[in-house]
Every structure is written in structure tokens, then in C-alpha cells.
Coordinates of C-alpha atoms in Angstrom, one line a residue:
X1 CA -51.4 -2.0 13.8
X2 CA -54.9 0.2 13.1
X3 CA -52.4 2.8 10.9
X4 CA -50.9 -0.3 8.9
X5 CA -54.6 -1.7 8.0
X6 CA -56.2 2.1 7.6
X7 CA -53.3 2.6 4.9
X8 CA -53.5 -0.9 3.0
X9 CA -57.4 -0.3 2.8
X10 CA -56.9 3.4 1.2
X11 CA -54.4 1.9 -1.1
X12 CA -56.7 -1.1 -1.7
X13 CA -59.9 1.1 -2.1
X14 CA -58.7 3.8 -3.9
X15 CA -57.3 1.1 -6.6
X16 CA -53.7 3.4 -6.6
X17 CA -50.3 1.5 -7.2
X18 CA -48.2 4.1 -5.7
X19 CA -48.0 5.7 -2.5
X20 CA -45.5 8.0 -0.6
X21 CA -42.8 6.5 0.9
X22 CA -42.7 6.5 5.2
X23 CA -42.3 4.2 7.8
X24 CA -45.9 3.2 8.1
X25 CA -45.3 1.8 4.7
X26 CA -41.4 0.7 5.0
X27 CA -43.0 -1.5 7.7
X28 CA -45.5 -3.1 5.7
X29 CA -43.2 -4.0 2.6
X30 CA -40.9 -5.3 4.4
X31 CA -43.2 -7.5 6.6
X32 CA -45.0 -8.6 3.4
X33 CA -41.7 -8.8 0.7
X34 CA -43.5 -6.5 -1.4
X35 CA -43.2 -2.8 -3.2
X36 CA -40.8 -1.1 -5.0
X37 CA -39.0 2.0 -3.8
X38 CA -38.7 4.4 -6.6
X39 CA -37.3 7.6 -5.4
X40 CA -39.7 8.6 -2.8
X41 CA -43.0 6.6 -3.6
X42 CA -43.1 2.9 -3.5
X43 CA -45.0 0.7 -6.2
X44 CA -47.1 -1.9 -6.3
X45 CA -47.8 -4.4 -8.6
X46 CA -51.6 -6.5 -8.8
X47 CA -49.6 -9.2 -6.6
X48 CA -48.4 -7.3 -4.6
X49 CA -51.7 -5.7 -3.8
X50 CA -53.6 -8.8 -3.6
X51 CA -50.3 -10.4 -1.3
X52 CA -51.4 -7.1 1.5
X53 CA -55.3 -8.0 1.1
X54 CA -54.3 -11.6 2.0
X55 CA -52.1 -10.3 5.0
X56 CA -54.9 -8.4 6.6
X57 CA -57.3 -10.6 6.1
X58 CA -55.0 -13.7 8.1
X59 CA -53.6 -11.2 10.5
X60 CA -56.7 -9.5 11.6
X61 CA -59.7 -11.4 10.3
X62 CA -60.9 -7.8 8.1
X63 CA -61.1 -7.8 4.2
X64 CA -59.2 -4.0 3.6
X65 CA -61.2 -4.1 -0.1
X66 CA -65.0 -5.1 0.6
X67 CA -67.5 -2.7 1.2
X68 CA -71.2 -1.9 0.5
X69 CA -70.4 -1.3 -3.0
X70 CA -67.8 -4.5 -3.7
X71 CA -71.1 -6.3 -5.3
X72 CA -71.4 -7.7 -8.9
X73 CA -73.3 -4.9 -11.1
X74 CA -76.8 -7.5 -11.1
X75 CA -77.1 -7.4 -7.7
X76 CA -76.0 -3.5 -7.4
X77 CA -79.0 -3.4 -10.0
X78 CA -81.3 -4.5 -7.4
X79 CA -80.1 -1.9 -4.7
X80 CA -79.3 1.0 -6.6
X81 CA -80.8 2.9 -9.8
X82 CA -77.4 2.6 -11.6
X83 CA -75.7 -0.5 -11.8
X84 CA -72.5 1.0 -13.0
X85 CA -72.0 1.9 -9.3
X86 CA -70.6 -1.3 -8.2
X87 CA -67.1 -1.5 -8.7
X88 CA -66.8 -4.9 -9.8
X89 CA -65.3 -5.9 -13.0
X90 CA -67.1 -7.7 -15.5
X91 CA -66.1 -11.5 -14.5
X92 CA -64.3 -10.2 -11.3
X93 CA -67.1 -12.2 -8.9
X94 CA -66.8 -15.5 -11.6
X95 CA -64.8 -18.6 -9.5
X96 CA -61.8 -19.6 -11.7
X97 CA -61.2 -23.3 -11.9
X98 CA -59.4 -25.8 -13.9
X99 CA -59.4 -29.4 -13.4
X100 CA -56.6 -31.9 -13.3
X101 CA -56.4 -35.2 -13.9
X102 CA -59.6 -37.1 -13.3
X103 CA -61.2 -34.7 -10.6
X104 CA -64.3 -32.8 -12.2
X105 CA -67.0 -30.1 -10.6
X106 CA -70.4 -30.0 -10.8
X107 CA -71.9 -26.9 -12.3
X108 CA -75.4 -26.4 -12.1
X109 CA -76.2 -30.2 -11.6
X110 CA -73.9 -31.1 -14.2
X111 CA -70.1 -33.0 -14.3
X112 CA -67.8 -30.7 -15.7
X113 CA -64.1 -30.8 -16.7
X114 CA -61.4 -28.7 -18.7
X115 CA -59.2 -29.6 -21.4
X116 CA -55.7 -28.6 -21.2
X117 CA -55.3 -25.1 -21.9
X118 CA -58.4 -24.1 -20.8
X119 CA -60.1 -22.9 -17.7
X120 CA -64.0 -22.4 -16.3
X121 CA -65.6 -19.2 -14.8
X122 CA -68.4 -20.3 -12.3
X123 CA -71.1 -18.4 -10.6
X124 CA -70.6 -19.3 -6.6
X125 CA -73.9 -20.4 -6.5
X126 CA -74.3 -22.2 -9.6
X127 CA -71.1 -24.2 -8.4
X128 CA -71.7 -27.5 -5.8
X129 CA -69.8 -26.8 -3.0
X130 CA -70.4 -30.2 -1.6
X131 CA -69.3 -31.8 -4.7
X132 CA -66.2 -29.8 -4.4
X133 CA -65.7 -30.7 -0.8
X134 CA -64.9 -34.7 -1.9
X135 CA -61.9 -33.5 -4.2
X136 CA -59.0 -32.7 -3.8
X137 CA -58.4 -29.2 -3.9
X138 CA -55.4 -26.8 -4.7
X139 CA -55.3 -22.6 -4.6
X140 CA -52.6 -21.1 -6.7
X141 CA -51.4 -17.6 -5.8
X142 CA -51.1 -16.8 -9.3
X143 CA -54.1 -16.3 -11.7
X144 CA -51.5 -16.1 -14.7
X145 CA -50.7 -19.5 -14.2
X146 CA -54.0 -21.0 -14.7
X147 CA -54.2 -21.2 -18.3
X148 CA -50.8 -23.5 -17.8
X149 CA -52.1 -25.6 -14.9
X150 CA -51.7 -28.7 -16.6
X151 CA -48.1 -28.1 -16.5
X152 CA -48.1 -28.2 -12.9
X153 CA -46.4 -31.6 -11.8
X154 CA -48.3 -32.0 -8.7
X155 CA -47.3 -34.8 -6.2
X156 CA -49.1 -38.1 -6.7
X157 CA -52.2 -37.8 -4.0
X158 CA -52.5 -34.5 -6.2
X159 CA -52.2 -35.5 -9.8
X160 CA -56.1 -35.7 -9.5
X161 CA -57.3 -31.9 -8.1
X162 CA -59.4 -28.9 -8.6
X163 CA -57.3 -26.1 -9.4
X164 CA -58.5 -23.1 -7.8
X165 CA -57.7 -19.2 -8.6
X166 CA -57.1 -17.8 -5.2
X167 CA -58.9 -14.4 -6.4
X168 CA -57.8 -11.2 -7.4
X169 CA -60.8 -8.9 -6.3
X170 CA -64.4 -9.9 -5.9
X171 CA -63.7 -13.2 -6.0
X172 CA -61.2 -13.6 -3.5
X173 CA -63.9 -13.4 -1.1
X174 CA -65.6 -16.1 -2.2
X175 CA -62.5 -18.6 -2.7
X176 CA -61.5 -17.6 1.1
X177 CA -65.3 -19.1 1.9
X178 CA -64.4 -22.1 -0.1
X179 CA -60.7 -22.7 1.9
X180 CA -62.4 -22.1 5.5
X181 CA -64.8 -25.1 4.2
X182 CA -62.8 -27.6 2.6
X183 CA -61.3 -30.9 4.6
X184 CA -57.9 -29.9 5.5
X185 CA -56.7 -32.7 4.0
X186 CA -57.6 -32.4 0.9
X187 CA -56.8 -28.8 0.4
X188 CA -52.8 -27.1 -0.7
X189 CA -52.0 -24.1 -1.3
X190 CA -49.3 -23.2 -4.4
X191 CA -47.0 -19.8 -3.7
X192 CA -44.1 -18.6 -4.2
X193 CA -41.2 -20.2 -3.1
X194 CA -39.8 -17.4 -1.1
X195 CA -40.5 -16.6 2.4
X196 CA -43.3 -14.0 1.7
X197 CA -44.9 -16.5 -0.3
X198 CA -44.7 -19.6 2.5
X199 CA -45.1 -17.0 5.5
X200 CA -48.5 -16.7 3.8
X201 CA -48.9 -20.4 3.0
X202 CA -48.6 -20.7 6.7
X203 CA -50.9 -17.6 7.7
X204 CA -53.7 -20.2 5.8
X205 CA -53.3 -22.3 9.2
X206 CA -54.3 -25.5 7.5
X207 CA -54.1 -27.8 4.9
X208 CA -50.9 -28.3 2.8
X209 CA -48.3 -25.9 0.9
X210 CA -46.6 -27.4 -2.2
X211 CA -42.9 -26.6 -2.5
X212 CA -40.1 -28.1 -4.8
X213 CA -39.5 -31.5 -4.5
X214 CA -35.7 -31.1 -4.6
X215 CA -35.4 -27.9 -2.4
X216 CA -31.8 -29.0 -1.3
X217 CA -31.1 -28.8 -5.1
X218 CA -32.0 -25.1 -5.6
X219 CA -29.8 -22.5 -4.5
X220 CA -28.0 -19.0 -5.1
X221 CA -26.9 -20.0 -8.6
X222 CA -30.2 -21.5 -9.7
X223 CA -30.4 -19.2 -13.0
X224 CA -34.2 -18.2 -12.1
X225 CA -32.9 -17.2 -8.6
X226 CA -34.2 -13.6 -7.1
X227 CA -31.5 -13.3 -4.7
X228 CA -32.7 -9.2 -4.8
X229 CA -36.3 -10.5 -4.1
X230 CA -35.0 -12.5 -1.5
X231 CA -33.3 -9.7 0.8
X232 CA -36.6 -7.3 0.6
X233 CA -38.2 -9.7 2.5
X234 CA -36.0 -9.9 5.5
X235 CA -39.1 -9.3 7.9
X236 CA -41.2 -12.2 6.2
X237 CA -38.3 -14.4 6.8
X238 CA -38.2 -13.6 10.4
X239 CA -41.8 -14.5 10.9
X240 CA -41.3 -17.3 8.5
X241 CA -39.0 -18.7 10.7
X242 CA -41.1 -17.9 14.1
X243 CA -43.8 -19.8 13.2
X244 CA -42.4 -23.0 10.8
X245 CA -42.0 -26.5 11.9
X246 CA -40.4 -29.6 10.8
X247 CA -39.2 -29.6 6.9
X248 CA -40.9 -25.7 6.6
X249 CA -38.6 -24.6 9.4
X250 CA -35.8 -26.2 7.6
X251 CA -36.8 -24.5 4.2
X252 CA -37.0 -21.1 6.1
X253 CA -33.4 -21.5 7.0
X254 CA -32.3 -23.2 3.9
X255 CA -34.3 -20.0 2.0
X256 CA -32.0 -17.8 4.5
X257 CA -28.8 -19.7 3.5
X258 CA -29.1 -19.2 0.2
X259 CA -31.1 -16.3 -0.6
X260 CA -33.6 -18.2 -2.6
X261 CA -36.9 -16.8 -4.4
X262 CA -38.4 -18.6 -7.1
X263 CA -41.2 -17.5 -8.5
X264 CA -44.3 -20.2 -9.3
X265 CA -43.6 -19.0 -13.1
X266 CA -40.6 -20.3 -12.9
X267 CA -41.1 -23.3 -11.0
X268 CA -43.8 -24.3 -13.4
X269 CA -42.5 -23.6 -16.7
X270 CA -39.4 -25.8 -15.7
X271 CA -41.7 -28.6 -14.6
X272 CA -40.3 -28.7 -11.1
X273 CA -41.8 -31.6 -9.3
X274 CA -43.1 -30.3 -6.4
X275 CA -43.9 -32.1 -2.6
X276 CA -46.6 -31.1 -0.3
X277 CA -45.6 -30.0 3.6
X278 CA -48.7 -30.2 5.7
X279 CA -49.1 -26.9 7.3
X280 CA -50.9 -28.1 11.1
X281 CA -51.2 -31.0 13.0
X282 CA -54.3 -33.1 11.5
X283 CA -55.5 -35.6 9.3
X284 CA -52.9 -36.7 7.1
X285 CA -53.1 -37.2 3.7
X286 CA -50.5 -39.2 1.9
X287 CA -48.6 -36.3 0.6

């Protein structure tokens, strides 16, 4: 396990998208559904990347990417002569929100909302966590998605949530602090609809994931089907299926069946309507 997480951190670190193909890395992919093989060097794309941060950080309780120097270039400022040292990128510590319905955030004191289309970069400590707590609250996976959030068809206890970047970089940090604090039941999580995507909906450990509301519906043939997608993630599957209860388990093996993988692109800009699966035993909210 120490020469999985020593290679995801120098991957991580070094900010590469490549590496040399061997079993150390064969292993990861294929536990995580991610990477490319192309010839001998497997690529990585910024999801991919951010889907092995995640991994480590549920598996093992470590963040592979922070160090001394992952700190916004103000605060770098105040340790080092040159600020350009941090490796931060210029809104990368901002928290990326969007609100739905009639759910708003306080910002500095102050009610705030966004208009379709739009999104809001917060300081963390210009944002009121406590506020935040008494919403509902759901993390997407995908940051490209947020500008369309309004075209997510949430379920009805839903319809009125924060919308919350889950973090690319700096940030991610932060939103991880947010999850760990928010009531489990009023906090979802939005991934893909594939089993890397709810294997790491369940490594979250609380809360609930959103899924398509007519699962049974979906199959090989769906046109926006990754069947390809599907097989890479053969391993993710497996511990999918470990660990799922109830309707998830049911999923997993329906997934299995049918070699789904739908993308939250996909699922979005259809307007899928989508259900939410509560993830552990707990409060329950009406779903």
C-alpha cells in the first residue's frame, strides 16, 4: 500500500499526466477506473488525477498533494520573501458554489444567491459555515458542470441546495472540511454513474449519493453508454460490490450486467431525473 500512495503523491506533486507503465500503477487504475495505456506510459487526465487524491485521502486518511508550500500566494507572502513560491493557482483556494432553488449562503454577513448560469468564488473564511450547515448541501465531482447546475433535476428534498465544487487542488481541502461537518442528512454527493464513481460516493461514508431515477431504464444501448469505460474498472466494481447495500448493491450488479458508465455530463445535459440512495445507516431525510 506505502508504494501505491508514494507513487500517486509523485504523480500528484510533480503536476505530470503521464507515467511509465508497471504493476504498481496497473494496480492503481484498475482499482480507481482511471488512466489510459498508451503504448508504455499511462495518462491521466485532471479527473483522473483528482479521482486518485480522493482515493488516498478515503483509503488512508493522507492528502498525497498538500505540503508546506500548497498555501494561497498571501499567506506564502507572509512566510516566505517571494510569494510566487506557493504553488497555488490564482482562484485555486476560492470555494466554488452555486445555489439552487431557494437555498442561499451567507458571505461576509450577507445573504447571497446565484442566477442561473452563474456561479460564486468564496474565501473559506469569508463564507458562514454555520449558515451553510442548515441547508441542504450537494458536492459534484465535476467542476465543468457548475456553470450548468441549474440543469440538474435534483430530487424534490433537493430542489432547494447549495451546490458545491468538490475541489480540484487547493480547494479540495477545504470542501473535504466542509463534508466531515455537514449533517449527514442534508449532505449528497453527485458522481459518475459508473462504479469508480459510486465506489467513491461510498468511500464518503455518509450522507447521500444521487443516481438516475430510472436506473432500470439505462442499459448497454443507452447511446451515451461507456461500455469501454465500464470494463477498465473491473477492480472498482469488485469493491463496489463488497461494500454496497440495499438499492446501491443492486446498482453495482445491475452496472455489472450491463456494462454501464454514464458520465454526469451526460446525465445532466439530458435532464435525467435523478434519486438519492442514502449511503449509511442514520438520519433519514426524505429522499
Amino acid at each position: 500500500m506505502k508504494a501505491e500512495i508514494n507513487a500517486i503523491e509523485r504523480l500528484l506533486k510533480a503536476g505530470k499526466s503521464k507515467v511509465q507503465r508497471n504493476q504498481i500503477w496497473e494496480q492503481i487504475c484498475a482499482e480507481n477506473g482511471v488512466g489510459q495505456v498508451i503504448g508504455r506510459e499511462i495518462h491521466f487526465t485532471p479527473l483522473d488525477k483528482q479521482r486518485l487524491r480522493e482515493y488516498v485521502v478515503a483509503e488512508y486518511r493522507l492528502d498525497p498533494q498538500f505540503d508546506s508550500r500548497a498555501v494561497g500566494r498571501m499567506d506564502m507572502a507572509r512566510q516566505d520573501a517571494s510569494e510566487k513560491l506557493s504553488r497555488d493557482s490564482v482562484f485555486g483556494r476560492l470555494i466554488v458554489l452555486a445555489t439552487a432553488g431557494t437555498a442561499s449562503v451567507r458571505v461576509s454577513g450577507e445573504s447571497t444567491k446565484t442566477s442561473q448560469g452563474s456561479v460564486l468564488s468564496v474565501r473559506l473564511e469569508c463564507l458562514d459555515i454555520d449558515h451553510l450547515q442548515s441547508r441542504n448541501l450537494v458536492i459534484i465531482e465535476n467542476g465543468g458542470l457548475m456553470p450548468y447546475w441549474a440543469d440538474l433535476r435534483l430530487p424534490e428534498y433537493w430542489k432547494d441546495s447549495v451546490i458545491l465544487y468538490r475541489g480540484h487542488r487547493e480547494n479540495a481541502r477545504s470542501v473535504s472540511e466542509i463534508a466531515r461537518n455537514q449533517p449527514a442528512e442534508k449532505l449528497a454527493w453527485f458522481y459518475d454513474f459508473d462504479p469508480a464513481g459510486q465506489a467513491l460516493a461510498l468511500d464518503q461514508g455518509r450522507g447521500c449519493t444521487l443516481v438516475p431515477e430510472k436506473w432500470r431504464e439505462l442499459g448497454r444501448h443507452t447511446p451515451f453508454n461507456q461500455p469501454k469505460t465500464h470494463r477498465n474498472q473491473s477492480t472498482a466494481l469488485k469493491r463496489l460490490k463488497g461494500r454496497a447495500t440495499g438499492e446501491l448493491l443492486a446498482i453495482a450488479k445491475y452496472m455489472e450486467s450491463e456494462e454501464l458508465a454514464l458520465m454526469q455530463e451526460h446525465m445532466v445535459l439530458r435532464h435525467e431525473p435523478l434519486t438519492a440512495l442514502l449511503l449509511m445507516a442514520g438520519p433519514q431525510p426524505s429522499v
